[in-house]
Short mmCIF file of C-alpha atoms and ligand atoms in Angstrom, two decimals:
data_model
loop_
_atom_site.label_atom_id
_atom_site.label_comp_id
_atom_site.label_asym_id
_atom_site.label_seq_id
_atom_site.Cartn_x
_atom_site.Cartn_y
_atom_site.Cartn_z
CA UNK J 1 0.13 -0.08 -0.12
CA UNK J 2 1.11 3.45 -0.91
CA UNK J 3 1.31 5.45 2.53
CA UNK J 4 0.17 8.85 2.85
CA UNK J 5 1.13 11.84 2.81
CA UNK J 6 3.20 11.26 -0.14
CA UNK J 7 4.74 13.01 -3.17
CA UNK J 8 3.85 11.34 -6.42
CA UNK J 9 6.71 12.10 -8.80
CA UNK J 10 6.07 11.31 -12.67
CA UNK J 11 9.59 10.71 -13.92
CA UNK J 12 8.50 10.61 -17.53
CA UNK J 13 7.00 14.11 -17.08
CA UNK J 14 10.19 15.28 -15.65
CA UNK J 15 12.14 13.69 -18.55
CA UNK J 16 9.73 15.49 -20.99
CA UNK J 17 10.25 18.87 -19.26
CA UNK J 18 14.09 18.56 -19.05
CA UNK J 19 14.45 17.62 -22.34
CA UNK J 20 12.14 20.30 -24.01
CA UNK J 21 14.32 23.00 -22.12
CA UNK J 22 17.46 21.36 -23.03
CA UNK J 23 16.48 21.40 -26.81
CA UNK J 24 15.01 24.85 -26.86
CA UNK J 25 18.05 26.48 -25.00
CA UNK J 26 20.51 24.60 -27.08
CA UNK J 27 19.03 26.45 -30.23
CA UNK J 28 20.14 29.59 -28.36
CA UNK J 29 23.60 28.16 -27.69
CA UNK J 30 22.87 27.69 -23.97
CA UNK J 31 23.61 24.53 -21.88
CA UNK J 32 21.54 23.55 -18.82
CA UNK J 33 23.04 22.62 -15.49
CA UNK J 34 20.02 20.31 -13.89
CA UNK J 35 19.66 21.70 -10.40
CA UNK J 36 18.68 18.97 -7.93
CA UNK J 37 18.29 20.94 -4.57
CA UNK J 38 14.55 20.77 -4.50
CA UNK J 39 14.76 16.98 -4.51
CA UNK J 40 17.54 16.86 -2.05
CA UNK J 41 19.99 15.23 -4.74
CA UNK J 42 17.52 12.35 -5.66
CA UNK J 43 19.76 10.10 -7.69
CA UNK J 44 16.78 8.69 -9.48
CA UNK J 45 15.66 12.36 -10.79
CA UNK J 46 19.25 13.14 -11.23
CA UNK J 47 19.55 10.34 -13.70
CA UNK J 48 16.43 11.25 -15.42
CA UNK J 49 17.95 14.82 -15.90
CA UNK J 50 20.95 13.44 -17.44
CA UNK J 51 19.09 11.13 -19.85
CA UNK J 52 17.25 14.27 -21.01
CA UNK J 53 20.55 16.01 -21.89
CA UNK J 54 21.54 18.27 -19.17
CA UNK J 55 25.33 19.12 -19.22
CA UNK J 56 25.89 18.76 -15.50
CA UNK J 57 24.14 18.57 -12.09
CA UNK J 58 24.04 21.38 -9.65
CA UNK J 59 23.10 21.47 -6.00
CA UNK J 60 23.45 24.06 -3.00
CA UNK J 61 24.23 21.47 -0.41
CA UNK J 62 27.44 19.35 -0.31
CA UNK J 63 25.68 16.72 1.23
CA UNK J 64 23.30 16.15 -1.71
CA UNK J 65 26.06 16.09 -3.99
CA UNK J 66 27.90 13.41 -1.75
CA UNK J 67 24.84 11.12 -1.88
CA UNK J 68 24.62 11.35 -5.66
CA UNK J 69 28.14 10.52 -5.76
CA UNK J 70 27.65 7.47 -3.25
CA UNK J 71 24.77 6.50 -5.71
CA UNK J 72 27.10 6.34 -8.60
CA UNK J 73 25.58 9.20 -10.44
CA UNK J 74 27.83 9.78 -13.23
CA UNK J 75 28.00 13.49 -13.90
CA UNK J 76 30.13 16.74 -13.59
CA UNK J 77 28.92 18.01 -10.22
CA UNK J 78 28.70 21.88 -9.42
CA UNK J 79 28.02 23.25 -5.81
CA UNK J 80 26.03 26.22 -6.72
CA UNK J 81 26.26 27.79 -3.32
CA UNK J 82 29.50 29.43 -2.35
CA UNK J 83 31.07 26.77 -0.02
CA UNK J 84 31.19 26.94 3.67
CA UNK J 85 35.03 27.40 4.35
CA UNK J 86 34.99 24.41 7.10
CA UNK J 87 33.47 22.01 4.06
CA UNK J 88 36.37 22.87 1.67
CA UNK J 89 37.79 19.44 1.89
CA UNK J 90 34.39 17.73 1.19
CA UNK J 91 33.81 20.31 -1.74
CA UNK J 92 37.22 19.36 -3.42
CA UNK J 93 36.41 15.78 -3.04
CA UNK J 94 33.02 15.47 -4.62
CA UNK J 95 32.23 18.80 -6.48
CA UNK J 96 34.02 19.36 -9.79
CA UNK J 97 33.23 22.97 -9.71
CA UNK J 98 31.93 25.41 -7.05
CA UNK J 99 30.39 28.65 -7.48
CA UNK J 100 32.43 31.26 -5.36
CA UNK J 101 32.24 34.93 -3.97
CA UNK J 102 34.98 34.96 -1.36
CA UNK J 103 38.72 34.69 -2.18
CA UNK J 104 39.30 33.59 1.38
CA UNK J 105 37.20 30.38 0.71
CA UNK J 106 39.14 29.97 -2.94
CA UNK J 107 42.40 29.91 -0.96
CA UNK J 108 41.08 27.22 1.21
CA UNK J 109 39.89 25.21 -1.64
CA UNK J 110 43.28 25.45 -3.15
CA UNK J 111 44.88 24.22 0.11
CA UNK J 112 42.70 21.35 -0.13
CA UNK J 113 42.85 20.60 -3.66
CA UNK J 114 46.77 20.69 -3.21
CA UNK J 115 46.43 18.03 -0.32
CA UNK J 116 44.03 15.87 -2.44
CA UNK J 117 46.32 16.16 -5.69
CA UNK J 118 43.58 17.54 -7.63
CA UNK J 119 42.39 20.64 -9.65
CA UNK J 120 39.28 22.22 -8.33
CA UNK J 121 37.37 24.35 -10.84
CA UNK J 122 35.71 27.63 -9.62
CA UNK J 123 33.15 29.85 -11.15
CA UNK J 124 33.04 33.27 -9.77
CA UNK J 125 29.52 34.85 -9.23
CA UNK J 126 28.85 38.33 -9.75
CA UNK J 127 26.47 40.81 -8.09
CA UNK J 128 24.00 42.37 -10.76
CA UNK J 129 21.48 43.73 -8.40
CA UNK J 130 19.32 41.13 -6.75
CA UNK J 131 21.61 41.54 -3.65
CA UNK J 132 22.14 38.06 -2.83
CA UNK J 133 25.51 36.40 -3.37
CA UNK J 134 28.04 37.82 -5.89
CA UNK J 135 31.23 39.88 -6.30
CA UNK J 136 30.52 43.59 -6.85
CA UNK J 137 31.33 44.15 -10.54
CA UNK J 138 34.15 46.61 -9.98
CA UNK J 139 36.04 44.08 -7.81
CA UNK J 140 35.65 40.96 -10.14
CA UNK J 141 39.27 41.51 -12.35
CA UNK J 142 41.11 41.83 -9.05
CA UNK J 143 39.40 38.55 -7.58
CA UNK J 144 40.09 36.86 -11.00
CA UNK J 145 43.60 38.00 -10.93
CA UNK J 146 44.07 36.54 -7.21
CA UNK J 147 42.08 33.27 -8.30
CA UNK J 148 44.29 32.64 -11.25
CA UNK J 149 47.46 32.75 -8.85
CA UNK J 150 46.12 30.13 -6.57
CA UNK J 151 47.78 26.44 -7.35
CA UNK J 152 45.30 23.68 -7.94
CA UNK J 153 42.60 26.20 -8.92
CA UNK J 154 41.34 26.68 -12.34
CA UNK J 155 38.80 29.23 -13.24
CA UNK J 156 35.82 27.78 -14.98
CA UNK J 157 33.81 31.09 -15.79
CA UNK J 158 31.69 33.76 -14.21
CA UNK J 159 27.93 33.81 -13.66
CA UNK J 160 25.22 35.55 -11.82
CA UNK J 161 21.92 34.96 -10.10
CA UNK J 162 18.95 37.00 -10.06
CA UNK J 163 15.16 36.98 -9.09
CA UNK J 164 15.83 35.21 -5.98
CA UNK J 165 16.09 37.63 -3.03
CA UNK J 166 14.94 40.80 -4.42
CA UNK J 167 12.83 39.52 -7.64
CA UNK J 168 15.15 41.49 -10.05
CA UNK J 169 14.34 40.07 -13.38
CA UNK J 170 16.84 38.93 -15.90
CA UNK J 171 16.78 41.25 -18.99
CA UNK J 172 18.82 42.62 -21.79
CA UNK J 173 20.57 45.28 -19.80
CA UNK J 174 21.85 42.97 -16.74
CA UNK J 175 22.49 40.18 -19.24
CA UNK J 176 24.53 42.49 -21.64
CA UNK J 177 26.30 43.49 -18.30
CA UNK J 178 27.41 39.86 -17.67
CA UNK J 179 28.58 39.53 -21.42
CA UNK J 180 30.65 42.92 -20.96
CA UNK J 181 32.17 41.52 -17.83
CA UNK J 182 33.12 38.19 -19.32
CA UNK J 183 34.97 40.12 -22.20
CA UNK J 184 36.63 42.52 -19.50
CA UNK J 185 37.85 39.58 -17.57
CA UNK J 186 39.18 37.79 -20.95
CA UNK J 187 40.78 41.13 -22.29
CA UNK J 188 42.54 42.08 -19.09
CA UNK J 189 43.57 38.71 -17.84
CA UNK J 190 44.25 36.83 -21.03
CA UNK J 191 42.47 34.03 -19.32
CA UNK J 192 39.45 32.69 -21.63
CA UNK J 193 36.26 31.69 -19.88
CA UNK J 194 34.55 28.37 -20.33
CA UNK J 195 31.41 29.03 -18.71
CA UNK J 196 29.19 32.02 -18.43
CA UNK J 197 26.14 31.15 -16.53
CA UNK J 198 23.37 33.62 -16.79
CA UNK J 199 20.97 32.58 -13.99
CA UNK J 200 17.99 30.35 -13.12
CA UNK J 201 14.51 29.45 -14.17
CA UNK J 202 13.72 33.19 -14.21
CA UNK J 203 16.12 33.45 -17.25
CA UNK J 204 13.87 31.55 -19.38
CA UNK J 205 11.69 34.35 -20.64
CA UNK J 206 14.85 36.32 -21.66
CA UNK J 207 16.76 33.32 -22.90
CA UNK J 208 14.05 32.04 -25.30
CA UNK J 209 13.20 35.39 -26.64
CA UNK J 210 14.52 37.32 -29.39
CA UNK J 211 17.41 39.18 -27.86
CA UNK J 212 20.68 37.84 -28.65
CA UNK J 213 22.13 36.08 -25.67
CA UNK J 214 25.90 37.33 -25.83
CA UNK J 215 28.48 35.15 -24.20
CA UNK J 216 25.87 33.57 -21.84
CA UNK J 217 26.21 29.87 -22.60
CA UNK J 218 24.74 28.34 -19.45
CA UNK J 219 21.65 28.37 -17.27
CA UNK J 220 20.91 26.43 -13.94
CA UNK J 221 17.50 25.09 -13.92
CA UNK J 222 15.43 23.52 -11.13
CA UNK J 223 11.88 24.73 -10.76
CA UNK J 224 11.18 25.16 -14.52
CA UNK J 225 11.95 21.43 -14.93
CA UNK J 226 10.23 20.13 -11.92
CA UNK J 227 7.12 22.19 -12.01
CA UNK J 228 6.89 23.51 -15.65
CA UNK J 229 6.71 27.16 -15.09
CA UNK J 230 8.88 30.27 -15.69
CA UNK J 231 9.55 31.96 -12.36
CA UNK J 232 8.87 35.82 -13.05
CA UNK J 233 5.17 35.55 -13.20
CA UNK J 234 4.93 31.79 -12.39
CA UNK J 235 3.09 31.29 -15.93
CA UNK J 236 3.16 27.51 -17.47
CA UNK J 237 5.71 27.23 -19.98
CA UNK J 238 4.02 25.95 -23.14
CA UNK J 239 4.55 22.43 -24.09
CA UNK J 240 5.57 21.41 -20.48
CA UNK J 241 4.03 19.52 -17.79
CA UNK J 242 2.86 21.43 -14.68
CA UNK J 243 1.70 18.35 -12.72
CA UNK J 244 5.02 16.17 -12.71
CA UNK J 245 4.90 16.21 -8.86
CA UNK J 246 1.70 16.07 -6.79
CA UNK J 247 1.13 15.76 -3.13
CA UNK J 248 -1.36 13.04 -1.68
CA UNK J 249 -2.82 13.43 1.70
CA UNK J 250 -5.36 11.26 3.64
CA UNK J 251 -8.76 12.68 5.63
CA UNK J 252 -8.80 11.81 9.30
CA UNK J 253 -11.71 13.98 10.09
CA UNK J 254 -14.98 15.09 8.20
CA UNK J 255 -17.83 16.87 9.67
CA UNK J 256 -20.38 19.45 9.34
CA UNK J 257 -19.08 22.59 11.14
CA UNK J 258 -19.75 26.02 11.88
CA UNK J 259 -17.59 28.60 10.18
CA UNK J 260 -17.37 31.11 13.18
CA UNK J 261 -15.38 29.94 16.16
CA UNK J 262 -16.72 30.52 19.59
CA UNK J 263 -15.05 31.65 22.87
CA UNK J 264 -12.77 34.49 23.44
CA UNK J 265 -10.34 34.78 20.23
CA UNK J 266 -6.60 35.33 21.01
CA UNK J 267 -3.53 34.19 18.91
CA UNK J 268 -3.59 31.10 16.89
CA UNK J 269 -0.81 28.44 17.41
CA UNK J 270 1.15 30.33 14.73
CA UNK J 271 0.88 33.95 16.25
CA UNK J 272 -1.83 35.20 14.00
CA UNK J 273 -5.44 36.49 14.81
CA UNK J 274 -7.96 35.15 12.64
CA UNK J 275 -11.30 36.94 11.74
CA UNK J 276 -13.95 34.42 10.49
CA UNK J 277 -17.36 35.49 9.10
CA UNK J 278 -20.53 33.59 9.90
CA UNK J 279 -21.22 31.56 6.86
CA UNK J 280 -23.25 29.06 8.73
CA UNK J 281 -22.41 25.13 8.52
CA UNK J 282 -19.92 23.86 6.13
CA UNK J 283 -18.26 20.54 5.13
CA UNK J 284 -15.13 20.54 6.80
CA UNK J 285 -12.44 18.10 6.67
CA UNK J 286 -9.05 17.73 8.01
CA UNK J 287 -6.06 15.84 6.18
CA UNK J 288 -3.05 14.63 8.18
CA UNK J 289 -0.45 16.92 6.86
CA UNK J 290 0.69 20.28 8.45
CA UNK J 291 3.14 23.09 8.32
CA UNK J 292 5.91 20.68 9.40
CA UNK J 293 5.62 19.28 5.81
CA UNK J 294 4.22 21.84 3.61
CA UNK J 295 3.66 25.38 3.01
CA UNK J 296 -0.15 25.61 3.08
CA UNK J 297 -0.18 28.84 1.16
CA UNK J 298 1.83 26.80 -1.65
CA UNK J 299 -0.88 24.19 -2.26
CA UNK J 300 -3.86 23.88 -4.63
CA UNK J 301 -6.65 21.31 -4.21
CA UNK J 302 -8.66 19.93 -6.93
CA UNK J 303 -12.02 21.61 -7.80
CA UNK J 304 -14.63 21.55 -5.00
CA UNK J 305 -12.04 21.80 -2.44
CA UNK J 306 -10.70 24.90 -0.54
CA UNK J 307 -7.76 25.05 1.62
CA UNK J 308 -8.79 27.01 4.79
CA UNK J 309 -5.92 26.94 7.27
CA UNK J 310 -3.19 24.96 8.54
CA UNK J 311 -1.28 24.20 11.82
CA UNK J 312 1.74 22.06 12.50
CA UNK J 313 -0.22 18.73 11.80
CA UNK J 314 -3.52 19.46 10.44
CA UNK J 315 -4.50 21.13 7.18
CA UNK J 316 -8.32 22.17 7.32
CA UNK J 317 -10.21 21.82 4.04
CA UNK J 318 -13.89 22.66 3.00
CA UNK J 319 -15.52 20.78 0.30
CA UNK J 320 -18.32 22.35 -1.44
CA UNK J 321 -20.03 19.45 -3.11
CA UNK J 322 -19.54 16.22 -1.08
CA UNK J 323 -18.46 15.15 2.26
CA UNK J 324 -14.96 13.53 1.98
CA UNK J 325 -14.96 10.07 3.33
CA UNK J 326 -12.50 9.04 6.40
CA UNK J 327 -9.29 7.27 4.90
CA UNK J 328 -10.07 9.16 1.30
CA UNK J 329 -6.96 10.66 -0.44
CA UNK J 330 -6.96 14.35 -1.49
CA UNK J 331 -4.39 15.33 -4.16
CA UNK J 332 -2.92 18.88 -4.29
CA UNK J 333 -0.64 20.79 -6.78
CA UNK J 334 2.28 22.32 -5.16
CA UNK J 335 4.32 25.48 -5.73
CA UNK J 336 8.27 25.54 -5.09
CA UNK J 337 7.90 26.54 -1.39
CA UNK J 338 5.42 23.60 -0.64
CA UNK J 339 7.47 21.23 -2.90
CA UNK J 340 10.60 22.16 -1.09
CA UNK J 341 9.18 21.61 2.29
CA UNK J 342 7.56 18.39 1.43
CA UNK J 343 10.62 16.93 -0.12
CA UNK J 344 12.38 17.80 3.12
CA UNK J 345 9.80 16.32 5.50
CA UNK J 346 10.64 12.78 6.73
CA UNK J 347 7.01 12.29 7.14
CA UNK J 348 6.27 12.62 3.36
CA UNK J 349 6.82 9.51 1.35
CA UNK J 350 8.43 9.99 -2.16
CA UNK J 351 6.90 7.79 -4.68
CA UNK J 352 7.90 7.75 -8.25
CA UNK J 353 7.34 5.72 -11.52
CA UNK J 354 9.92 4.12 -13.32
CA UNK J 355 11.03 5.81 -16.60
CA UNK J 356 9.07 4.98 -19.27
CA UNK J 357 6.16 2.95 -17.39
CA UNK J 358 3.91 6.03 -17.12
CA UNK J 359 0.49 5.91 -18.33
CA UNK J 360 -0.37 8.42 -21.03
CA UNK J 361 -0.78 11.92 -19.77
CA UNK J 362 -4.18 12.71 -18.04
CA UNK J 363 -6.25 14.95 -20.16
CA UNK J 364 -5.75 18.41 -19.72
CA UNK J 365 -2.44 18.04 -18.02
CA UNK J 366 -0.22 18.79 -20.77
CA UNK J 367 0.01 22.51 -21.45
CA UNK J 368 -0.82 23.23 -25.22
CA UNK J 369 2.45 23.45 -27.36
CA UNK J 370 2.68 27.07 -28.65
C1 LIG P 401 18.37 27.39 -6.57
C2 LIG P 401 19.35 27.89 -7.52
C3 LIG P 401 19.14 27.84 -9.02
C4 LIG P 401 18.08 27.14 -9.46
O1 LIG P 401 16.93 27.99 -9.46
P1 LIG P 401 15.50 27.46 -10.10
O2 LIG P 401 14.71 28.82 -9.94
O3 LIG P 401 14.87 26.33 -9.22
O4 LIG P 401 15.73 27.38 -11.39
C5 LIG P 401 20.26 28.24 -9.86
N1 LIG P 401 21.34 29.07 -9.33
C6 LIG P 401 21.50 28.86 -7.91
C7 LIG P 401 22.68 29.75 -7.63
C8 LIG P 401 20.51 28.73 -7.04
O5 LIG P 401 20.64 28.94 -5.83
#
């Protein structure tokens, strides 16, 4: 029996999404690094991405890269968050490339790479306005020079990350700036750059548009592959599946209840004050999942079921048409935030089909190709 709650992961749909994005970006001279962080470095999903043609795998946690390594996933591995200096030895051992923003860390990677008798490749991340990680553009050439002097370190390229902390959109201006910086580095240091990595799923609108892509020859894609959406407006990407991953939870209570709580009203378990309008009696159910496992704001239920609220272990639903039976399963769509938490919860099972064994796509689940 399939236990609940669980994520149902359709590897065929993930393959389709990854393959479609790899093909479309290839026409623009852009390779794809498949980002596995939302799956905690799942070897099954990693292998699907590789079969779909991603050039390398990227994860933000060295632990996940190590587990893919241990599961014999054969790929170039990129650590896409700047390494903790205390993890330098582990990074050098399991990651082929790491993204970096601090020369102090790169020096330590050099020390560890030398001890291990290896060359570690680094990609320098540049700040282009989103104010998360990155070297300030004016400092880039100096950091490149210092990096090039370090033994057992090779400079793979430069990159940037937008639309994560501040929602700054990748566009012709900031992408042209990255191209300009790549040219500047090459002109002033004589070092040619292998990779110029322009960003994440938020870059797709720019990359697949009409504007020239300049020197940018790589994107790192996670969400767009798993959820089939671009991430600036969260619009479905034409031709991709938006339901490759769904969440299933089980009904543990189902009653007609009033909509207005009674008694003196103070804070809820999560520190908010609720005001409820009296709408009379409704069909209220509880499914056995909560904030420990999901972000309730990031769930969408099927027609006729409304998500009302959530505490640690209870998700409260209202159904408009019928009383949900005890033990029944309710299916939800997830956004990235809900997916991340569900993947991380040990209480949520992860169930996937084997590649090529899936039923044909459910009607209406495939976004029309443009
Ligand atoms: C998470 C992450 C990505 C992937 O982002 P998606 O929006 O999932 O495509 C790419 N680059 C960096 C540095 C990241 O941290």
